[in-house]
């Protein structure tokens, strides 16, 4: 149920410092600015602490003596300090502003590129929502921590230390009161952090689950309506929303707890300070100015002290975010360009499978390989159909040819070159694919069709569209420039499939791989597409996954797949005559058919 | 143009009247959400008033301590000091515990409101007809229930808290200031003028830039998700480089938008400090001069200075309120629009029960049109006797699916009636309707959970035996058993490995276990391989013997098991008869059939 619970590759326990230090390479160029920001922030903190010192001498000097001429200089000093504090705060923000956002942008781009290059097997395991939260909110958090949390954490600790020195300088008794009373705050802050992070994590998970429930109730609306299960879904949804509500209230309780301490402790401290301070003044140990300075200093220190808990929690959050980021960055990428790539100079389009095996890495040991030793040669210009039952490995084989997955044993070669010795770019230039579930991207029809060969002429584009019987695009609101995909016009399954086919055709590859490309088309359209495809296929090497006899008819030869092995290769008519399994798989309901016509 | 419901959501050129209409609509929704919790809202407000007052008392007590308790102690009187320290402790404890209580109380209120709203939107979208879902798109419905609700949550969680607490805090400090020393209070009030200008400037600018960060981040998210869900095509067609450029551009826009917001804070934040510090210096100057002449006590001056330092602290958070308010208001407008949509296929007010339906489906003068110029099915009559298996044939767009959707009441006809055993579907009790009529579509949607749960959706109280029986009947048992955990396999975990055909088998099992008297199969076998289809058809033949069935299929093989064939073209039934009659005739079906037979050999 929970997307979190099946999240792969759990983090190993490392210290917060170690985890965060890994950010250094990304933040390196920003560090000098961050140090400058810290310096400015520290200056602001110290300036704020100096104001009470002015008050102190003012109260003990001119105010006692009634010498009003001394008040003006004090005013200008305080005014000056106040202006300097504001300037220092502005400087702190100025220093950390640009580097912070640049670090974030750099990390986001790096993550995106890494994800694009990670193999399909990685994406099979990771739901896109998990990747999205890393790319958006986690990196956001890291930026805020870097330019705000880190700076203030360091600076506020330093400010507290300096402030303490001032307090002790005023009166060591009052200083001790300040330190001793703030101890519970530090302890509770730490305890709170642990408690809070657990509830916060749970609330995140439950929010994710609730979003999943919403998505399912919308995407599955037809099923829910067809069975009248709307109420049923509401019951499940309410239960989830209810537990989220419970968690949120628990979270509020945790926050209420820390608030209680954050407010209570300084108040107790001030009360004790008042008691002790007044007594010390009466005893003559400190002056009235000292007492005024104590309260003014303690007031200045109130925010830095209160902020420590919040800044620590931000640091832990940033650590988690960094962990989540590196979980992806550390994922192994076995499908990469070779070190010494070969090239195909004279591309003829000879596709050769030699003892090809594939198994999922997490398959149990007693399960045989999904693709279990395939030898198959598809001659230049030949069209080979791949026929087999659901689950016999047809789609996997097509994915292996373009290295969406790598073979676990054996090899696939094009024109005698092992595809693993080609760069991915070159391989995918020689070989184009159309998938059963056609994906369109948020851009124009034109861009979607010409993805594999952006420099095609208008003529070639129109030809590809006409082969795929995708002439409907001319009737779209803006014709070929109509925006489709997530942000554009939504097309029907059949329309998408035809565009995906046009895309594969427009790429003009040496080898064309089509994974059941006509499944969503109605009989009439299918016949038209097949007629047009014939022309393309006469000159191109092709591998076509086929479910229906009519698609098989496009092929010169047929390879029959059975349990991950090719059990027969030959012409459609020959196989019909010789292979009973082939007849079983491909020939339509002959028996019933005869019943009808008889 | 109307702004009723969700129409006009895409527009941003509302007239004054329309804006008012929309605003009133969201206010009504807000009112109806608050009404059930209004007592708790009052209590929460009372608590926050007390807690803030207690918090603000501190500096005044310190002032009293220095000005009164100190001299008293010098005179040997300890009582004033004891009193003021006790008072300080008392207000501290009251203030802190009230704030803690307030935190929990306000969370309870806002969570109750959110819970209510979540359920309302969820239930309402479930009630809305398919027509709405199709035109409004799933992405937007999901956004209403996720990101829009988040915006409202944000406002309730922190926005309102900050505003209420901040306003009270500033108000109480102002009162305390005036009662402590009215001259200092006047100076503080003067500082409110530049503060007001600065805040207003910040609000106007930040609203603009915040909107920018939201739109740039939304673009970034769409692109990201599209890349990840379409990763196969990205790789196969070498889109990585082009994507890198596009995404890089979006990242840059987002970064710059973010930087502009931070820049605003870079001016606003020090600006607040500056105003505060100038006010502080002024209070010090004026107060100091008056202390030196004996017009003001030292403690009172200290109290005024401490207040001045605290006065501006909530200003920044309050300025942020406007932003969370803006996005929550926009979200509320959209949500209230969805809630205003009336289901075009509404539940009957006085439903008729039909416990044991026989399965006769009758179309009586039925016409279906999206609007006057777009008639999908022109007026027709049709009777499907109970127990008959009817195959519907025709090209895409001939109206087969629309006909099926009328029978399953996904749509209501624009004219005429569709009835089951003589009862108008619009008057039939929804429970009985759904028990009697079930439709299986081409897109076999699986919900998260295990395989057994997904089958049991057809009959929530089904036993494991019944579930296995249903799977066996449609030929799904074998592949389910081969899954890692059999019937308990989580379909999402292995989702990538349950093929389209297998999903379709599961949705068959789901329909089988529901055991309806009328079963509609809309392209439900399209993704099956031929042997599976054969198996399903063999199962269907027995399954369909005692119920009414409507089968829509591209493949003519399905026709084999039908008692009757309807050939449709342009929304009309052009041929109607038994398969034998039609095949031996010379019509469209005979042609199609001949072509199909040729393709087999």
PDB file of C-alpha atoms in Angstrom, chain B residues 106-324:
ATOM      1  CA  UNK B 106      -6.149  24.637  16.523  1.00  0.00           C
ATOM      2  CA  UNK B 107      -4.705  21.465  14.997  1.00  0.00           C
ATOM      3  CA  UNK B 108      -7.888  19.648  15.969  1.00  0.00           C
ATOM      4  CA  UNK B 109     -10.039  22.310  14.360  1.00  0.00           C
ATOM      5  CA  UNK B 110      -8.054  22.492  11.147  1.00  0.00           C
ATOM      6  CA  UNK B 111      -7.779  18.705  10.892  1.00  0.00           C
ATOM      7  CA  UNK B 112     -11.526  18.364  11.394  1.00  0.00           C
ATOM      8  CA  UNK B 113     -12.128  20.859   8.612  1.00  0.00           C
ATOM      9  CA  UNK B 114      -9.656  19.132   6.300  1.00  0.00           C
ATOM     10  CA  UNK B 115     -11.087  15.703   7.036  1.00  0.00           C
ATOM     11  CA  UNK B 116     -14.568  16.947   6.258  1.00  0.00           C
ATOM     12  CA  UNK B 117     -13.461  18.651   3.057  1.00  0.00           C
ATOM     13  CA  UNK B 118     -11.419  15.639   1.896  1.00  0.00           C
ATOM     14  CA  UNK B 119     -14.367  13.319   2.328  1.00  0.00           C
ATOM     15  CA  UNK B 120     -16.778  15.703   0.656  1.00  0.00           C
ATOM     16  CA  UNK B 121     -14.598  16.167  -2.429  1.00  0.00           C
ATOM     17  CA  UNK B 122     -13.839  12.465  -2.645  1.00  0.00           C
ATOM     18  CA  UNK B 123     -17.462  11.401  -2.392  1.00  0.00           C
ATOM     19  CA  UNK B 124     -18.571  14.115  -4.751  1.00  0.00           C
ATOM     20  CA  UNK B 125     -16.085  13.202  -7.466  1.00  0.00           C
ATOM     21  CA  UNK B 126     -17.157   9.594  -7.122  1.00  0.00           C
ATOM     22  CA  UNK B 127     -20.759  10.702  -7.671  1.00  0.00           C
ATOM     23  CA  UNK B 128     -20.009  12.907 -10.653  1.00  0.00           C
ATOM     24  CA  UNK B 129     -20.743  11.267 -13.946  1.00  0.00           C
ATOM     25  CA  UNK B 130     -18.193   9.827 -16.290  1.00  0.00           C
ATOM     26  CA  UNK B 131     -18.893  12.642 -18.686  1.00  0.00           C
ATOM     27  CA  UNK B 132     -17.481  15.094 -16.152  1.00  0.00           C
ATOM     28  CA  UNK B 133     -14.447  12.933 -15.447  1.00  0.00           C
ATOM     29  CA  UNK B 134     -13.693  12.663 -19.134  1.00  0.00           C
ATOM     30  CA  UNK B 135     -13.971  16.352 -19.886  1.00  0.00           C
ATOM     31  CA  UNK B 136     -12.370  17.669 -16.692  1.00  0.00           C
ATOM     32  CA  UNK B 137      -9.493  15.134 -16.943  1.00  0.00           C
ATOM     33  CA  UNK B 138      -8.138  12.951 -14.199  1.00  0.00           C
ATOM     34  CA  UNK B 139      -5.074  15.139 -13.655  1.00  0.00           C
ATOM     35  CA  UNK B 140      -7.181  18.088 -12.595  1.00  0.00           C
ATOM     36  CA  UNK B 141      -9.462  16.039 -10.366  1.00  0.00           C
ATOM     37  CA  UNK B 142      -6.408  14.650  -8.615  1.00  0.00           C
ATOM     38  CA  UNK B 143      -4.880  18.113  -8.287  1.00  0.00           C
ATOM     39  CA  UNK B 144      -8.081  19.365  -6.597  1.00  0.00           C
ATOM     40  CA  UNK B 145      -7.793  16.607  -4.033  1.00  0.00           C
ATOM     41  CA  UNK B 146      -4.047  16.789  -3.438  1.00  0.00           C
ATOM     42  CA  UNK B 147      -2.205  20.043  -4.123  1.00  0.00           C
ATOM     43  CA  UNK B 148      -5.259  22.267  -3.608  1.00  0.00           C
ATOM     44  CA  UNK B 149      -6.039  20.594  -0.315  1.00  0.00           C
ATOM     45  CA  UNK B 150      -2.398  21.040   0.635  1.00  0.00           C
ATOM     46  CA  UNK B 151      -2.694  24.768   0.040  1.00  0.00           C
ATOM     47  CA  UNK B 152      -5.698  24.927   2.342  1.00  0.00           C
ATOM     48  CA  UNK B 153      -3.912  22.792   4.914  1.00  0.00           C
ATOM     49  CA  UNK B 154      -0.965  25.155   4.823  1.00  0.00           C
ATOM     50  CA  UNK B 155      -3.230  28.122   5.472  1.00  0.00           C
ATOM     51  CA  UNK B 156      -5.020  26.410   8.344  1.00  0.00           C
ATOM     52  CA  UNK B 157      -1.833  24.972   9.837  1.00  0.00           C
ATOM     53  CA  UNK B 158       0.455  27.931   9.893  1.00  0.00           C
ATOM     54  CA  UNK B 159      -1.014  30.852   7.996  1.00  0.00           C
ATOM     55  CA  UNK B 160      -3.974  31.560  10.247  1.00  0.00           C
ATOM     56  CA  UNK B 161      -2.008  30.732  13.384  1.00  0.00           C
ATOM     57  CA  UNK B 162       0.639  33.227  12.488  1.00  0.00           C
ATOM     58  CA  UNK B 163      -1.846  35.891  11.580  1.00  0.00           C
ATOM     59  CA  UNK B 164      -3.963  35.521  14.700  1.00  0.00           C
ATOM     60  CA  UNK B 165      -1.057  35.147  17.079  1.00  0.00           C
ATOM     61  CA  UNK B 166       0.961  37.870  15.411  1.00  0.00           C
ATOM     62  CA  UNK B 167      -1.907  40.361  15.352  1.00  0.00           C
ATOM     63  CA  UNK B 168      -2.796  39.676  18.982  1.00  0.00           C
ATOM     64  CA  UNK B 169       0.837  39.881  19.984  1.00  0.00           C
ATOM     65  CA  UNK B 170       1.346  43.227  18.319  1.00  0.00           C
ATOM     66  CA  UNK B 171      -1.972  44.503  19.659  1.00  0.00           C
ATOM     67  CA  UNK B 172      -1.239  43.504  23.235  1.00  0.00           C
ATOM     68  CA  UNK B 173       2.265  44.941  23.095  1.00  0.00           C
ATOM     69  CA  UNK B 174       0.834  48.226  21.849  1.00  0.00           C
ATOM     70  CA  UNK B 175      -1.636  48.282  24.750  1.00  0.00           C
ATOM     71  CA  UNK B 176       1.071  47.382  27.270  1.00  0.00           C
ATOM     72  CA  UNK B 177       3.351  50.048  25.831  1.00  0.00           C
ATOM     73  CA  UNK B 178       0.705  52.734  26.147  1.00  0.00           C
ATOM     74  CA  UNK B 179      -0.152  51.831  29.693  1.00  0.00           C
ATOM     75  CA  UNK B 180       3.539  51.663  30.629  1.00  0.00           C
ATOM     76  CA  UNK B 181       4.595  54.891  28.920  1.00  0.00           C
ATOM     77  CA  UNK B 182       2.357  56.548  26.378  1.00  0.00           C
ATOM     78  CA  UNK B 183       5.158  58.594  24.771  1.00  0.00           C
ATOM     79  CA  UNK B 184       7.057  55.433  23.852  1.00  0.00           C
ATOM     80  CA  UNK B 185       3.784  54.019  22.638  1.00  0.00           C
ATOM     81  CA  UNK B 186       3.358  56.961  20.268  1.00  0.00           C
ATOM     82  CA  UNK B 187       6.868  56.456  18.899  1.00  0.00           C
ATOM     83  CA  UNK B 188       6.073  52.809  18.279  1.00  0.00           C
ATOM     84  CA  UNK B 189       2.893  53.811  16.533  1.00  0.00           C
ATOM     85  CA  UNK B 190       4.844  56.140  14.276  1.00  0.00           C
ATOM     86  CA  UNK B 191       7.028  53.182  13.324  1.00  0.00           C
ATOM     87  CA  UNK B 192       3.902  51.423  12.110  1.00  0.00           C
ATOM     88  CA  UNK B 193       3.737  53.789   9.141  1.00  0.00           C
ATOM     89  CA  UNK B 194       6.987  52.716   7.433  1.00  0.00           C
ATOM     90  CA  UNK B 195       6.249  49.162   8.567  1.00  0.00           C
ATOM     91  CA  UNK B 196       2.915  49.315   6.762  1.00  0.00           C
ATOM     92  CA  UNK B 197       4.503  50.585   3.566  1.00  0.00           C
ATOM     93  CA  UNK B 198       7.266  48.003   3.668  1.00  0.00           C
ATOM     94  CA  UNK B 199       4.814  45.169   4.309  1.00  0.00           C
ATOM     95  CA  UNK B 200       2.467  46.308   1.568  1.00  0.00           C
ATOM     96  CA  UNK B 201       5.350  46.545  -0.884  1.00  0.00           C
ATOM     97  CA  UNK B 202       6.488  43.078   0.106  1.00  0.00           C
ATOM     98  CA  UNK B 203       3.017  41.609  -0.240  1.00  0.00           C
ATOM     99  CA  UNK B 204       2.456  42.988  -3.708  1.00  0.00           C
ATOM    100  CA  UNK B 205       5.848  41.943  -5.002  1.00  0.00           C
ATOM    101  CA  UNK B 206       5.998  38.598  -3.297  1.00  0.00           C
ATOM    102  CA  UNK B 207       2.552  37.617  -4.509  1.00  0.00           C
ATOM    103  CA  UNK B 208       3.791  38.073  -8.044  1.00  0.00           C
ATOM    104  CA  UNK B 209       6.995  36.141  -7.472  1.00  0.00           C
ATOM    105  CA  UNK B 210       5.401  33.410  -5.420  1.00  0.00           C
ATOM    106  CA  UNK B 211       2.985  32.768  -8.243  1.00  0.00           C
ATOM    107  CA  UNK B 212       5.996  32.575 -10.522  1.00  0.00           C
ATOM    108  CA  UNK B 213       7.692  29.954  -8.358  1.00  0.00           C
ATOM    109  CA  UNK B 214       4.492  27.924  -8.343  1.00  0.00           C
ATOM    110  CA  UNK B 215       4.068  27.972 -12.101  1.00  0.00           C
ATOM    111  CA  UNK B 216       7.754  27.321 -12.804  1.00  0.00           C
ATOM    112  CA  UNK B 217       7.838  24.441 -10.343  1.00  0.00           C
ATOM    113  CA  UNK B 218       4.647  22.984 -11.816  1.00  0.00           C
ATOM    114  CA  UNK B 219       6.257  22.994 -15.279  1.00  0.00           C
ATOM    115  CA  UNK B 220       9.355  21.375 -13.901  1.00  0.00           C
ATOM    116  CA  UNK B 221       7.301  18.656 -12.223  1.00  0.00           C
ATOM    117  CA  UNK B 222       5.291  17.863 -15.342  1.00  0.00           C
ATOM    118  CA  UNK B 223       8.439  17.511 -17.410  1.00  0.00           C
ATOM    119  CA  UNK B 224      10.131  15.390 -14.775  1.00  0.00           C
ATOM    120  CA  UNK B 225       7.217  12.993 -14.393  1.00  0.00           C
ATOM    121  CA  UNK B 226       6.779  12.700 -18.132  1.00  0.00           C
ATOM    122  CA  UNK B 227      10.419  11.769 -18.552  1.00  0.00           C
ATOM    123  CA  UNK B 228      10.339   9.165 -15.806  1.00  0.00           C
ATOM    124  CA  UNK B 229       7.101   7.514 -16.881  1.00  0.00           C
ATOM    125  CA  UNK B 230       8.182   7.518 -20.521  1.00  0.00           C
ATOM    126  CA  UNK B 231      11.756   6.485 -19.808  1.00  0.00           C
ATOM    127  CA  UNK B 232      11.681   3.641 -22.331  1.00  0.00           C
ATOM    128  CA  UNK B 233      10.788   5.930 -25.183  1.00  0.00           C
ATOM    129  CA  UNK B 234      13.274   8.535 -23.952  1.00  0.00           C
ATOM    130  CA  UNK B 235      16.057   6.005 -24.141  1.00  0.00           C
ATOM    131  CA  UNK B 236      14.973   4.283 -27.328  1.00  0.00           C
ATOM    132  CA  UNK B 237      14.765   7.579 -29.221  1.00  0.00           C
ATOM    133  CA  UNK B 238      17.814   9.242 -27.671  1.00  0.00           C
ATOM    134  CA  UNK B 239      15.814  12.104 -26.176  1.00  0.00           C
ATOM    135  CA  UNK B 240      18.233  12.472 -23.241  1.00  0.00           C
ATOM    136  CA  UNK B 241      20.196  15.405 -24.617  1.00  0.00           C
ATOM    137  CA  UNK B 242      17.142  17.319 -25.790  1.00  0.00           C
ATOM    138  CA  UNK B 243      15.558  16.615 -22.415  1.00  0.00           C
ATOM    139  CA  UNK B 244      18.635  17.851 -20.604  1.00  0.00           C
ATOM    140  CA  UNK B 245      18.371  21.170 -22.415  1.00  0.00           C
ATOM    141  CA  UNK B 246      14.648  21.485 -21.791  1.00  0.00           C
ATOM    142  CA  UNK B 247      14.847  20.459 -18.164  1.00  0.00           C
ATOM    143  CA  UNK B 248      17.908  22.640 -17.631  1.00  0.00           C
ATOM    144  CA  UNK B 249      15.894  25.600 -18.889  1.00  0.00           C
ATOM    145  CA  UNK B 250      13.009  24.814 -16.555  1.00  0.00           C
ATOM    146  CA  UNK B 251      15.387  24.391 -13.616  1.00  0.00           C
ATOM    147  CA  UNK B 252      16.898  27.746 -14.425  1.00  0.00           C
ATOM    148  CA  UNK B 253      13.487  29.444 -14.545  1.00  0.00           C
ATOM    149  CA  UNK B 254      12.553  27.926 -11.235  1.00  0.00           C
ATOM    150  CA  UNK B 255      15.898  28.869  -9.729  1.00  0.00           C
ATOM    151  CA  UNK B 256      15.528  32.463 -10.858  1.00  0.00           C
ATOM    152  CA  UNK B 257      11.955  32.693  -9.616  1.00  0.00           C
ATOM    153  CA  UNK B 258      13.084  31.336  -6.278  1.00  0.00           C
ATOM    154  CA  UNK B 259      16.016  33.730  -6.193  1.00  0.00           C
ATOM    155  CA  UNK B 260      13.652  36.651  -6.757  1.00  0.00           C
ATOM    156  CA  UNK B 261      11.556  35.613  -3.778  1.00  0.00           C
ATOM    157  CA  UNK B 262      14.638  35.251  -1.583  1.00  0.00           C
ATOM    158  CA  UNK B 263      15.840  38.609  -2.820  1.00  0.00           C
ATOM    159  CA  UNK B 264      12.608  40.172  -1.607  1.00  0.00           C
ATOM    160  CA  UNK B 265      13.197  38.680   1.809  1.00  0.00           C
ATOM    161  CA  UNK B 266      16.716  40.032   1.595  1.00  0.00           C
ATOM    162  CA  UNK B 267      15.201  43.521   1.543  1.00  0.00           C
ATOM    163  CA  UNK B 268      12.155  42.927   3.701  1.00  0.00           C
ATOM    164  CA  UNK B 269      13.873  41.208   6.607  1.00  0.00           C
ATOM    165  CA  UNK B 270      16.661  43.763   7.199  1.00  0.00           C
ATOM    166  CA  UNK B 271      14.103  46.495   6.520  1.00  0.00           C
ATOM    167  CA  UNK B 272      12.042  45.266   9.453  1.00  0.00           C
ATOM    168  CA  UNK B 273      15.125  45.141  11.657  1.00  0.00           C
ATOM    169  CA  UNK B 274      16.066  48.643  10.601  1.00  0.00           C
ATOM    170  CA  UNK B 275      12.625  50.072  11.391  1.00  0.00           C
ATOM    171  CA  UNK B 276      12.653  48.272  14.729  1.00  0.00           C
ATOM    172  CA  UNK B 277      16.126  49.499  15.632  1.00  0.00           C
ATOM    173  CA  UNK B 278      15.395  53.103  14.685  1.00  0.00           C
ATOM    174  CA  UNK B 279      12.249  52.973  16.812  1.00  0.00           C
ATOM    175  CA  UNK B 280      14.311  51.475  19.610  1.00  0.00           C
ATOM    176  CA  UNK B 281      16.880  54.266  19.393  1.00  0.00           C
ATOM    177  CA  UNK B 282      14.136  56.891  19.346  1.00  0.00           C
ATOM    178  CA  UNK B 283      12.474  55.396  22.420  1.00  0.00           C
ATOM    179  CA  UNK B 284      15.866  55.335  24.098  1.00  0.00           C
ATOM    180  CA  UNK B 285      16.507  58.978  23.233  1.00  0.00           C
ATOM    181  CA  UNK B 286      13.131  60.343  24.236  1.00  0.00           C
ATOM    182  CA  UNK B 287      12.864  58.036  27.240  1.00  0.00           C
ATOM    183  CA  UNK B 288      16.442  58.726  28.343  1.00  0.00           C
ATOM    184  CA  UNK B 289      15.884  62.475  28.242  1.00  0.00           C
ATOM    185  CA  UNK B 290      12.758  62.046  30.347  1.00  0.00           C
ATOM    186  CA  UNK B 291      14.460  59.719  32.809  1.00  0.00           C
ATOM    187  CA  UNK B 292      17.220  62.288  33.285  1.00  0.00           C
ATOM    188  CA  UNK B 293      14.600  64.901  34.121  1.00  0.00           C
ATOM    189  CA  UNK B 294      12.818  62.436  36.373  1.00  0.00           C
ATOM    190  CA  UNK B 295       9.663  62.239  34.234  1.00  0.00           C
ATOM    191  CA  UNK B 296      10.106  58.515  33.613  1.00  0.00           C
ATOM    192  CA  UNK B 297      11.294  55.629  35.757  1.00  0.00           C
ATOM    193  CA  UNK B 298      14.266  53.555  34.587  1.00  0.00           C
ATOM    194  CA  UNK B 299      12.282  50.332  34.784  1.00  0.00           C
ATOM    195  CA  UNK B 300       9.543  51.742  32.576  1.00  0.00           C
ATOM    196  CA  UNK B 301      12.149  52.754  29.992  1.00  0.00           C
ATOM    197  CA  UNK B 302      13.633  49.245  30.063  1.00  0.00           C
ATOM    198  CA  UNK B 303      10.151  47.756  29.692  1.00  0.00           C
ATOM    199  CA  UNK B 304       9.455  49.988  26.681  1.00  0.00           C
ATOM    200  CA  UNK B 305      12.783  49.002  25.100  1.00  0.00           C
ATOM    201  CA  UNK B 306      12.121  45.281  25.604  1.00  0.00           C
ATOM    202  CA  UNK B 307       8.653  45.662  24.081  1.00  0.00           C
ATOM    203  CA  UNK B 308      10.032  47.546  21.121  1.00  0.00           C
ATOM    204  CA  UNK B 309      12.523  44.770  20.446  1.00  0.00           C
ATOM    205  CA  UNK B 310       9.744  42.137  20.437  1.00  0.00           C
ATOM    206  CA  UNK B 311       7.130  44.187  18.650  1.00  0.00           C
ATOM    207  CA  UNK B 312       8.412  43.612  15.117  1.00  0.00           C
ATOM    208  CA  UNK B 313       9.162  39.918  15.430  1.00  0.00           C
ATOM    209  CA  UNK B 314       5.792  38.637  14.110  1.00  0.00           C
ATOM    210  CA  UNK B 315       5.682  41.135  11.225  1.00  0.00           C
ATOM    211  CA  UNK B 316       7.587  38.892   8.832  1.00  0.00           C
ATOM    212  CA  UNK B 317       5.417  35.865   9.443  1.00  0.00           C
ATOM    213  CA  UNK B 318       2.279  37.975   9.147  1.00  0.00           C
ATOM    214  CA  UNK B 319       3.432  39.283   5.808  1.00  0.00           C
ATOM    215  CA  UNK B 320       3.748  35.674   4.673  1.00  0.00           C
ATOM    216  CA  UNK B 321       0.132  35.068   5.592  1.00  0.00           C
ATOM    217  CA  UNK B 322      -1.010  36.888   2.511  1.00  0.00           C
ATOM    218  CA  UNK B 323       0.766  34.380   0.289  1.00  0.00           C
ATOM    219  CA  UNK B 324      -0.636  31.295   1.912  1.00  0.00           C
TER     220      UNK B 324
END
